[in-house]
Short mmCIF file of C-alpha atoms in Angstrom, two decimals:
data_model
loop_
_atom_site.label_atom_id
_atom_site.label_comp_id
_atom_site.label_asym_id
_atom_site.label_seq_id
_atom_site.Cartn_x
_atom_site.Cartn_y
_atom_site.Cartn_z
CA UNK A 240 -43.48 49.97 14.86
CA UNK A 241 -45.19 49.21 11.56
CA UNK A 242 -42.90 51.72 9.82
CA UNK A 243 -39.88 49.98 11.31
CA UNK A 244 -41.21 46.67 10.04
CA UNK A 245 -41.63 48.15 6.53
CA UNK A 246 -38.08 49.53 6.63
CA UNK A 247 -36.77 46.11 7.71
CA UNK A 248 -38.74 44.41 4.95
CA UNK A 249 -37.44 46.83 2.32
CA UNK A 250 -33.87 46.36 3.57
CA UNK A 251 -34.24 42.63 2.93
CA UNK A 252 -35.35 43.38 -0.62
CA UNK A 253 -32.55 45.90 -1.18
CA UNK A 254 -29.86 43.40 -0.16
CA UNK A 255 -31.24 40.51 -2.17
CA UNK A 256 -28.04 38.52 -2.49
CA UNK A 257 -27.41 38.45 1.25
CA UNK A 258 -31.11 37.81 1.95
CA UNK A 259 -31.23 34.87 -0.45
CA UNK A 260 -28.01 33.42 0.96
CA UNK A 261 -29.02 33.60 4.61
CA UNK A 262 -32.71 32.86 3.95
CA UNK A 263 -31.69 29.81 1.93
CA UNK A 264 -29.55 28.57 4.81
CA UNK A 265 -32.46 29.00 7.25
CA UNK A 266 -34.82 27.29 4.80
CA UNK A 267 -32.38 24.41 4.37
CA UNK A 268 -32.03 23.89 8.11
CA UNK A 269 -35.80 24.06 8.59
CA UNK A 270 -36.44 21.61 5.74
CA UNK A 271 -33.86 19.20 7.16
CA UNK A 272 -35.40 19.52 10.61
CA UNK A 273 -38.93 18.87 9.24
CA UNK A 274 -37.66 15.79 7.37
CA UNK A 275 -35.88 14.52 10.48
CA UNK A 276 -39.01 14.99 12.58
CA UNK A 277 -41.12 13.31 9.88
CA UNK A 278 -38.71 10.37 9.82
CA UNK A 279 -38.61 10.12 13.62
CA UNK A 280 -42.39 10.39 14.02
CA UNK A 281 -42.99 7.98 11.14
CA UNK A 282 -40.65 5.36 12.63
CA UNK A 283 -42.22 5.82 16.05
CA UNK A 284 -45.73 5.43 14.64
CA UNK A 285 -44.73 2.36 12.60
CA UNK A 286 -43.03 0.64 15.52
CA UNK A 287 -45.85 1.44 17.91
CA UNK A 288 -48.55 0.23 15.50
CA UNK A 289 -46.72 -3.00 14.65
CA UNK A 290 -45.83 -3.80 18.25
CA UNK A 291 -49.25 -3.05 19.69
CA UNK A 292 -51.01 -5.00 16.96
CA UNK A 293 -48.83 -8.10 16.83
CA UNK A 294 -47.57 -8.53 20.38
CA UNK A 295 -49.46 -6.44 22.91
CA UNK A 296 -52.43 -4.15 23.42
CA UNK A 297 -52.26 -0.61 24.77
CA UNK A 298 -53.37 -2.09 28.10
CA UNK A 299 -53.28 -5.85 28.79
CA UNK A 300 -55.26 -8.03 31.13
CA UNK A 301 -53.04 -11.11 31.32
CA UNK A 302 -51.90 -13.39 34.10
CA UNK A 303 -50.73 -16.83 35.12
CA UNK A 304 -52.51 -20.04 36.08
CA UNK A 305 -50.75 -22.59 38.30
CA UNK A 306 -51.99 -26.17 38.71
CA UNK A 307 -49.06 -26.80 41.04
CA UNK A 308 -47.05 -24.15 42.85
CA UNK A 309 -43.95 -24.70 40.71
CA UNK A 310 -45.45 -24.66 37.21
CA UNK A 311 -47.02 -21.50 35.78
CA UNK A 312 -48.72 -21.05 32.41
CA UNK A 313 -49.64 -17.72 30.73
CA UNK A 314 -53.37 -18.42 30.85
CA UNK A 315 -56.42 -16.35 31.78
CA UNK A 316 -59.46 -18.46 32.61
CA UNK A 317 -63.10 -17.45 32.10
CA UNK A 318 -61.99 -14.48 30.01
CA UNK A 319 -65.47 -13.61 28.53
CA UNK A 320 -66.64 -12.34 31.98
CA UNK A 321 -63.56 -10.11 32.29
CA UNK A 322 -64.00 -8.84 28.76
CA UNK A 323 -67.65 -8.01 29.38
CA UNK A 324 -66.79 -6.15 32.60
CA UNK A 325 -64.06 -4.09 30.92
CA UNK A 326 -66.23 -3.21 27.92
CA UNK A 327 -68.95 -2.02 30.30
CA UNK A 328 -66.77 0.07 32.61
CA UNK A 329 -64.08 1.50 30.28
CA UNK A 330 -65.59 4.07 27.89
CA UNK A 331 -62.11 4.97 26.57
CA UNK A 332 -61.95 1.53 24.95
CA UNK A 333 -61.85 1.43 21.14
CA UNK A 334 -61.91 -2.35 20.79
CA UNK A 335 -60.58 -5.43 22.59
CA UNK A 336 -59.32 -8.83 21.45
CA UNK A 337 -58.22 -12.00 23.19
CA UNK A 338 -54.86 -13.54 22.25
CA UNK A 339 -53.56 -16.98 23.21
CA UNK A 340 -49.89 -17.23 24.23
CA UNK A 341 -47.47 -20.11 23.94
CA UNK A 342 -43.90 -21.19 23.20
CA UNK A 343 -43.44 -24.25 20.99
CA UNK A 344 -41.28 -26.07 18.46
CA UNK A 345 -42.25 -25.66 14.81
CA UNK A 346 -41.18 -28.74 12.85
CA UNK A 347 -41.01 -29.13 9.06
CA UNK A 348 -39.73 -32.07 7.03
CA UNK A 349 -36.34 -30.33 6.74
CA UNK A 350 -35.71 -28.64 10.07
CA UNK A 351 -37.27 -27.10 13.17
CA UNK A 352 -37.19 -23.87 15.19
CA UNK A 353 -38.50 -22.52 18.49
CA UNK A 354 -41.26 -19.91 18.09
CA UNK A 355 -43.76 -17.95 20.09
CA UNK A 356 -47.29 -19.00 19.16
CA UNK A 357 -50.12 -16.47 19.15
CA UNK A 358 -53.70 -17.73 19.09
CA UNK A 359 -55.98 -15.27 17.28
CA UNK A 360 -59.50 -14.96 15.91
CA UNK A 361 -58.49 -13.23 12.69
CA UNK A 362 -62.03 -11.97 11.97
CA UNK A 363 -61.97 -9.97 15.22
CA UNK A 364 -58.54 -8.40 14.59
CA UNK A 365 -59.12 -5.10 12.70
CA UNK A 366 -55.50 -3.99 12.97
CA UNK A 367 -53.92 -7.28 11.91
CA UNK A 368 -54.58 -6.84 8.18
CA UNK A 369 -53.28 -3.25 8.25
CA UNK A 370 -49.90 -4.22 9.68
CA UNK A 371 -49.15 -7.48 7.88
CA UNK A 372 -48.63 -7.81 4.14
CA UNK A 373 -49.38 -11.30 2.92
CA UNK A 374 -46.84 -12.43 0.30
CA UNK A 375 -48.58 -15.71 -0.55
CA UNK A 376 -51.71 -17.51 0.59
CA UNK A 377 -54.66 -15.78 2.26
CA UNK A 378 -55.11 -14.35 5.71
CA UNK A 379 -58.80 -15.34 5.56
CA UNK A 380 -57.71 -18.99 5.54
CA UNK A 381 -56.34 -18.44 9.05
CA UNK A 382 -59.95 -18.63 10.24
CA UNK A 383 -59.95 -22.33 9.38
CA UNK A 384 -58.84 -24.75 12.12
CA UNK A 385 -55.31 -26.18 12.17
CA UNK A 386 -53.73 -23.50 10.00
CA UNK A 387 -50.75 -21.23 10.62
CA UNK A 388 -49.44 -17.86 9.45
CA UNK A 389 -45.66 -17.66 9.24
CA UNK A 390 -43.24 -15.06 7.91
CA UNK A 391 -40.86 -15.04 4.94
CA UNK A 392 -37.67 -15.75 6.89
CA UNK A 393 -39.33 -18.58 8.76
CA UNK A 394 -40.65 -20.08 5.51
CA UNK A 395 -37.16 -19.92 4.03
CA UNK A 396 -35.59 -21.41 7.17
CA UNK A 397 -38.16 -24.23 7.38
CA UNK A 398 -38.18 -24.66 3.57
CA UNK A 399 -41.98 -24.66 3.36
CA UNK A 400 -44.57 -22.90 1.21
CA UNK A 401 -48.32 -22.26 1.39
CA UNK A 402 -50.21 -25.54 1.62
CA UNK A 403 -47.37 -27.49 3.28
CA UNK A 404 -48.02 -29.10 6.65
CA UNK A 405 -45.81 -28.43 9.68
CA UNK A 406 -46.07 -29.75 13.22
CA UNK A 407 -46.28 -27.65 16.37
CA UNK A 408 -45.03 -29.42 19.50
CA UNK A 409 -45.31 -28.10 23.06
CA UNK A 410 -45.90 -29.33 26.63
CA UNK A 411 -49.40 -28.84 28.06
CA UNK A 412 -50.11 -27.21 31.44
CA UNK A 413 -49.79 -30.63 33.08
CA UNK A 414 -46.36 -31.21 31.51
CA UNK A 415 -47.45 -33.73 28.86
CA UNK A 416 -46.03 -33.20 25.38
CA UNK A 417 -48.62 -32.61 22.66
CA UNK A 418 -48.47 -31.94 18.92
CA UNK A 419 -50.79 -30.42 16.32
CA UNK A 420 -50.34 -30.65 12.55
CA UNK A 421 -51.12 -27.34 10.86
CA UNK A 422 -51.25 -26.23 7.23
CA UNK A 423 -49.41 -23.09 6.14
CA UNK A 424 -52.29 -20.77 5.22
CA UNK A 425 -50.32 -17.59 4.61
CA UNK A 426 -46.76 -16.30 4.45
CA UNK A 427 -46.44 -12.64 5.45
CA UNK A 428 -43.69 -10.08 4.86
CA UNK A 429 -41.17 -9.85 7.65
CA UNK A 430 -41.76 -7.12 10.25
CA UNK A 431 -38.41 -7.03 12.01
CA UNK A 432 -37.91 -8.68 15.37
CA UNK A 433 -41.62 -9.35 15.78
CA UNK A 434 -41.57 -11.78 12.84
CA UNK A 435 -38.37 -13.64 13.71
CA UNK A 436 -39.84 -15.67 16.54
CA UNK A 437 -43.64 -15.45 16.22
CA UNK A 438 -46.27 -17.42 14.32
CA UNK A 439 -50.05 -17.18 14.53
CA UNK A 440 -52.65 -19.94 14.62
CA UNK A 441 -56.43 -19.87 15.19
CA UNK A 442 -57.36 -19.61 18.87
CA UNK A 443 -59.03 -23.02 18.79
CA UNK A 444 -55.85 -24.63 17.44
CA UNK A 445 -53.80 -23.15 20.27
CA UNK A 446 -56.33 -24.36 22.86
CA UNK A 447 -56.20 -27.81 21.30
CA UNK A 448 -52.38 -27.80 21.49
CA UNK A 449 -52.32 -26.82 25.18
CA UNK A 450 -55.51 -28.72 26.12
CA UNK A 451 -57.25 -25.55 27.35
CA UNK A 452 -60.96 -24.91 27.90
CA UNK A 453 -63.04 -22.84 25.46
CA UNK A 454 -63.16 -19.85 27.82
CA UNK A 455 -59.37 -19.72 28.35
CA UNK A 456 -56.92 -17.40 26.63
CA UNK A 457 -53.46 -15.93 27.15
CA UNK A 458 -54.31 -12.23 27.45
CA UNK A 459 -56.98 -9.65 26.69
CA UNK A 460 -55.57 -6.78 24.63
CA UNK A 461 -57.34 -3.44 25.16
CA UNK A 462 -56.94 -0.81 22.41
CA UNK A 463 -57.83 2.75 23.40
CA UNK A 464 -59.21 5.63 21.36
CA UNK A 465 -56.50 7.89 22.78
CA UNK A 466 -53.16 6.39 23.80
CA UNK A 467 -52.58 9.29 26.23
CA UNK A 468 -55.25 7.75 28.47
CA UNK A 469 -53.24 4.55 28.88
CA UNK A 470 -51.98 5.12 32.45
CA UNK A 471 -55.39 6.28 33.65
CA UNK A 472 -57.17 3.28 32.10
CA UNK A 473 -54.58 0.84 33.41
CA UNK A 474 -55.08 2.07 36.98
CA UNK A 475 -58.88 1.97 36.60
CA UNK A 476 -58.88 -1.59 35.18
CA UNK A 477 -56.68 -2.70 38.05
CA UNK A 478 -59.10 -1.25 40.61
CA UNK A 479 -62.11 -2.56 38.69
CA UNK A 480 -60.88 -6.16 38.71
CA UNK A 481 -59.82 -5.95 42.35
CA UNK A 482 -63.30 -4.75 43.32
CA UNK A 483 -64.81 -7.59 41.26
CA UNK A 484 -62.97 -10.13 43.43
CA UNK A 485 -60.08 -11.11 41.16
CA UNK A 486 -56.62 -11.69 42.63
CA UNK A 487 -54.01 -9.48 40.98
CA UNK A 488 -50.22 -9.73 40.86
CA UNK A 489 -48.14 -6.83 42.17
CA UNK A 490 -47.33 -4.30 39.46
CA UNK A 491 -44.21 -5.50 37.63
CA UNK A 492 -43.33 -3.40 34.54
CA UNK A 493 -41.71 -6.20 32.55
CA UNK A 494 -42.78 -8.45 29.67
CA UNK A 495 -44.69 -11.55 30.76
CA UNK A 496 -41.93 -13.99 29.76
CA UNK A 497 -39.54 -12.35 32.27
CA UNK A 498 -41.92 -13.19 35.14
CA UNK A 499 -41.97 -17.00 34.92
CA UNK A 500 -39.07 -17.48 37.38
CA UNK A 501 -40.65 -15.16 39.98
CA UNK A 502 -44.12 -16.70 39.60
CA UNK A 503 -42.80 -20.29 39.72
CA UNK A 504 -41.00 -19.55 43.01
CA UNK A 505 -44.24 -18.39 44.69
CA UNK A 506 -46.36 -20.89 46.63
CA UNK A 507 -49.83 -19.98 45.37
CA UNK A 508 -51.91 -22.05 42.95
CA UNK A 509 -54.87 -21.09 40.77
CA UNK A 510 -55.33 -17.80 38.89
CA UNK A 511 -53.66 -14.39 39.30
CA UNK A 512 -54.22 -11.57 36.84
CA UNK A 513 -51.48 -9.20 35.71
CA UNK A 514 -52.28 -5.72 34.34
CA UNK A 515 -49.58 -4.28 32.08
CA UNK A 516 -49.27 -1.81 29.22
CA UNK A 517 -47.42 -1.89 25.89
CA UNK A 518 -44.35 -0.16 27.36
CA UNK A 519 -44.01 -2.98 29.91
CA UNK A 520 -44.32 -5.71 27.29
CA UNK A 521 -42.13 -4.03 24.66
CA UNK A 522 -39.36 -2.40 26.67
CA UNK A 523 -36.87 -2.83 23.78
CA UNK A 524 -39.06 -0.56 21.66
CA UNK A 525 -39.13 2.24 24.23
CA UNK A 526 -35.32 2.06 24.34
CA UNK A 527 -35.15 2.37 20.55
CA UNK A 528 -37.60 5.29 20.56
CA UNK A 529 -35.59 7.12 23.23
CA UNK A 530 -32.39 6.59 21.23
CA UNK A 531 -34.11 7.84 18.07
CA UNK A 532 -35.48 10.95 19.79
CA UNK A 533 -32.06 11.60 21.37
CA UNK A 534 -30.35 11.38 17.97
CA UNK A 535 -32.91 13.78 16.48
CA UNK A 536 -32.34 16.21 19.37
CA UNK A 537 -28.54 16.13 18.90
CA UNK A 538 -28.84 16.71 15.14
CA UNK A 539 -31.26 19.57 15.74
CA UNK A 540 -28.88 21.19 18.22
CA UNK A 541 -25.95 20.92 15.80
CA UNK A 542 -28.03 22.43 12.99
CA UNK A 543 -29.14 25.31 15.20
CA UNK A 544 -25.56 26.06 16.24
CA UNK A 545 -24.49 26.14 12.59
CA UNK A 546 -27.33 28.43 11.54
CA UNK A 547 -26.81 30.61 14.63
CA UNK A 548 -23.14 31.21 13.82
CA UNK A 549 -24.09 31.91 10.19
CA UNK A 550 -26.76 34.45 11.13
CA UNK A 551 -24.51 36.28 13.56
CA UNK A 552 -21.64 36.51 11.06
CA UNK A 553 -23.98 37.69 8.32
CA UNK A 554 -25.49 40.38 10.54
CA UNK A 555 -22.01 41.51 11.53
CA UNK A 556 -21.15 41.92 7.86
CA UNK A 557 -24.49 43.66 7.17
CA UNK A 558 -23.94 46.16 9.97
CA UNK A 559 -20.42 46.85 8.77
CA UNK A 560 -21.69 47.47 5.23
CA UNK A 561 -24.51 49.69 6.50
CA UNK A 562 -22.58 51.68 9.09
CA UNK A 563 -22.99 54.94 7.18
CA UNK A 564 -26.72 54.25 6.77
CA UNK A 565 -27.02 53.75 10.52
CA UNK A 566 -25.15 57.02 11.11
CA UNK A 567 -27.55 58.84 8.77
CA UNK A 568 -30.60 57.44 10.54
CA UNK A 569 -29.17 58.43 13.92
CA UNK A 570 -28.27 61.90 12.58
CA UNK A 571 -31.85 62.60 11.45
CA UNK A 572 -33.17 61.68 14.89
CA UNK A 573 -33.83 57.94 15.04
CA UNK A 574 -33.42 56.67 18.60
CA UNK A 575 -31.00 53.88 19.49
CA UNK A 576 -33.89 51.64 20.56
CA UNK A 577 -35.60 52.02 17.20
CA UNK A 578 -32.36 51.24 15.33
CA UNK A 579 -32.02 48.04 17.37
CA UNK A 580 -35.69 47.13 16.84
CA UNK A 581 -35.29 47.72 13.10
CA UNK A 582 -32.46 45.14 12.91
CA UNK A 583 -34.41 42.73 15.13
CA UNK A 584 -37.42 43.03 12.81
CA UNK A 585 -35.13 42.38 9.87
CA UNK A 586 -33.79 39.18 11.44
CA UNK A 587 -37.26 38.07 12.54
CA UNK A 588 -38.76 38.64 9.08
CA UNK A 589 -35.89 36.81 7.45
CA UNK A 590 -36.32 33.92 9.90
CA UNK A 591 -40.09 33.73 9.37
CA UNK A 592 -39.81 33.72 5.56
CA UNK A 593 -36.91 31.25 5.59
CA UNK A 594 -38.61 28.81 7.94
CA UNK A 595 -41.86 29.03 5.96
CA UNK A 596 -40.03 28.14 2.73
CA UNK A 597 -38.11 25.36 4.51
CA UNK A 598 -41.26 23.91 6.08
CA UNK A 599 -42.96 23.76 2.67
CA UNK A 600 -39.92 22.05 1.11
CA UNK A 601 -39.65 19.60 4.02
CA UNK A 602 -43.37 18.81 3.87
CA UNK A 603 -43.25 18.13 0.12
CA UNK A 604 -40.20 15.86 0.52
CA UNK A 605 -41.88 13.90 3.36
CA UNK A 606 -45.11 13.41 1.41
CA UNK A 607 -43.20 12.39 -1.74
CA UNK A 608 -41.00 9.85 0.09
CA UNK A 609 -44.00 8.40 1.91
CA UNK A 610 -45.98 8.09 -1.35
CA UNK A 611 -43.03 6.42 -3.10
CA UNK A 612 -43.06 3.52 -0.57
CA UNK A 613 -39.28 3.57 -0.29
CA UNK A 614 -37.84 0.30 1.01
CA UNK A 615 -35.36 0.15 3.91
CA UNK A 616 -32.31 -2.11 4.44
CA UNK A 617 -32.91 -5.35 6.29
CA UNK A 618 -31.00 -4.19 9.38
CA UNK A 619 -33.19 -1.07 9.67
CA UNK A 620 -36.36 -3.06 8.99
CA UNK A 621 -35.58 -5.23 12.00
CA UNK A 622 -35.83 -2.23 14.32
CA UNK A 623 -38.66 -0.24 12.76
CA UNK A 624 -40.71 -3.41 12.14
CA UNK A 625 -41.50 -2.55 8.55
CA UNK A 626 -39.79 -3.02 5.19
CA UNK A 627 -40.92 0.42 4.02
CA UNK A 628 -40.03 3.93 5.09
CA UNK A 629 -42.97 5.82 6.56
CA UNK A 630 -42.78 9.57 7.23
CA UNK A 631 -45.37 11.46 9.24
CA UNK A 632 -45.61 15.26 9.21
CA UNK A 633 -47.20 16.64 12.34
CA UNK A 634 -48.52 20.18 11.79
CA UNK A 635 -47.98 21.14 15.43
CA UNK A 636 -44.34 19.97 15.38
CA UNK A 637 -43.63 21.82 12.13
CA UNK A 638 -45.19 25.03 13.47
CA UNK A 639 -43.19 24.63 16.67
CA UNK A 640 -39.96 24.19 14.68
CA UNK A 641 -40.74 27.35 12.66
CA UNK A 642 -41.41 29.41 15.79
CA UNK A 643 -38.32 28.01 17.51
CA UNK A 644 -35.92 28.70 14.62
CA UNK A 645 -37.41 32.17 14.03
CA UNK A 646 -37.08 32.90 17.75
CA UNK A 647 -33.46 31.71 17.76
CA UNK A 648 -32.74 33.83 14.67
CA UNK A 649 -34.18 36.91 16.36
CA UNK A 650 -32.36 36.31 19.65
CA UNK A 651 -29.04 35.70 17.92
CA UNK A 652 -29.36 39.07 16.18
CA UNK A 653 -29.65 40.89 19.52
CA UNK A 654 -25.91 41.40 19.97
CA UNK A 655 -25.10 42.87 16.52
CA UNK A 656 -28.33 44.93 16.65
CA UNK A 657 -27.37 46.34 20.05
CA UNK A 658 -23.88 47.24 18.80
CA UNK A 659 -25.37 48.90 15.70
CA UNK A 660 -27.60 51.04 17.91
CA UNK A 661 -24.59 52.10 20.03
CA UNK A 662 -22.71 53.63 17.08
CA UNK A 663 -22.21 57.39 17.26
CA UNK A 664 -23.75 59.27 14.28
CA UNK A 665 -20.55 61.20 13.42
CA UNK A 666 -18.35 58.11 13.58
CA UNK A 667 -20.81 56.06 11.58
CA UNK A 668 -21.28 58.65 8.83
CA UNK A 669 -17.50 58.94 8.30
CA UNK A 670 -16.99 55.20 8.30
CA UNK A 671 -15.16 53.83 5.24
CA UNK A 672 -15.49 50.19 4.21
#
């Protein structure tokens, strides 16, 4: 077999022009595939990181509190006890934060807009600074009471800058309207849909707006060391809180704002907890990711069809050109199986070398584009939640693509290799052309 491999390798060197042409095509397809995967994985990572930092945790302990049966608020009471229990019983936990939730009117001297209000303790949010880029002001100032972080589009729409004062108005849990004047502490770069309708204030400011107690919050966001453990942890937290005596809502895989109508129609009052994950809270992201992966799959299939047709045609031409050589090999005693294996080795070697070159080219392009911090159009930024293109090269995916394309190249060569092996020595040796 090793001799056959050497013969196949030498044949590739003998027919350099054809080898370079076909190997270049395989390398080009592989490089394009690596770049596509890098783009897809980079967008997925960017969207997931932005969404799970700004709007949801990997697993969420949220819920509703009802003073009367017809009026629900997204509030979790006595959250420190829940947080302590989860930290003690969930070893998969990386870190956890509490986040207030609200919907209010943001009023400037020029205009107003409806926004979602997140109450945060910025010092306890390790991921917040990694996702947001502050254009003016300081994120540290968000630790001061009665401050707000807004985004560039909002600042432009409200016609405010850092240091200006805006008013947040919202009804409390008892239905009484309340307002809080806040100073713009920082203006951050837009991060797509997440920045169109969200602002962030210190937790204490949000509690003051909604007249909540010190131990109340909107949700506890749990961030895991390994996202693959999300379903397992979600089920365990659910059982853990049930055993601890908390009343839980039935599992409803939707974002919390879709549940107000259902909760308001129910007769109960008091507290019910709701355990969700990031896929429940950000269903529009999972749809985008599925569409992105589907598009990558279609492009990959089209590329493989193109390269498959090219390989088969090239091998047909190669066999035609080498018919007399095949006849000679058969005449001196080479078996049909060995002739077929020799052509298969040739195709496999060509595929391996081509995919290796393509993977290196694709990797270099991905690293260069990522290092260049290439900006993206505003429409694209809205979906990927970042104004910069981020490419991620996964070694396992690249190796898988190389093996897959090399395997396809080898399989495609089966038919012409089989036909080459079936040639009769006398016919092959007298072949002209």
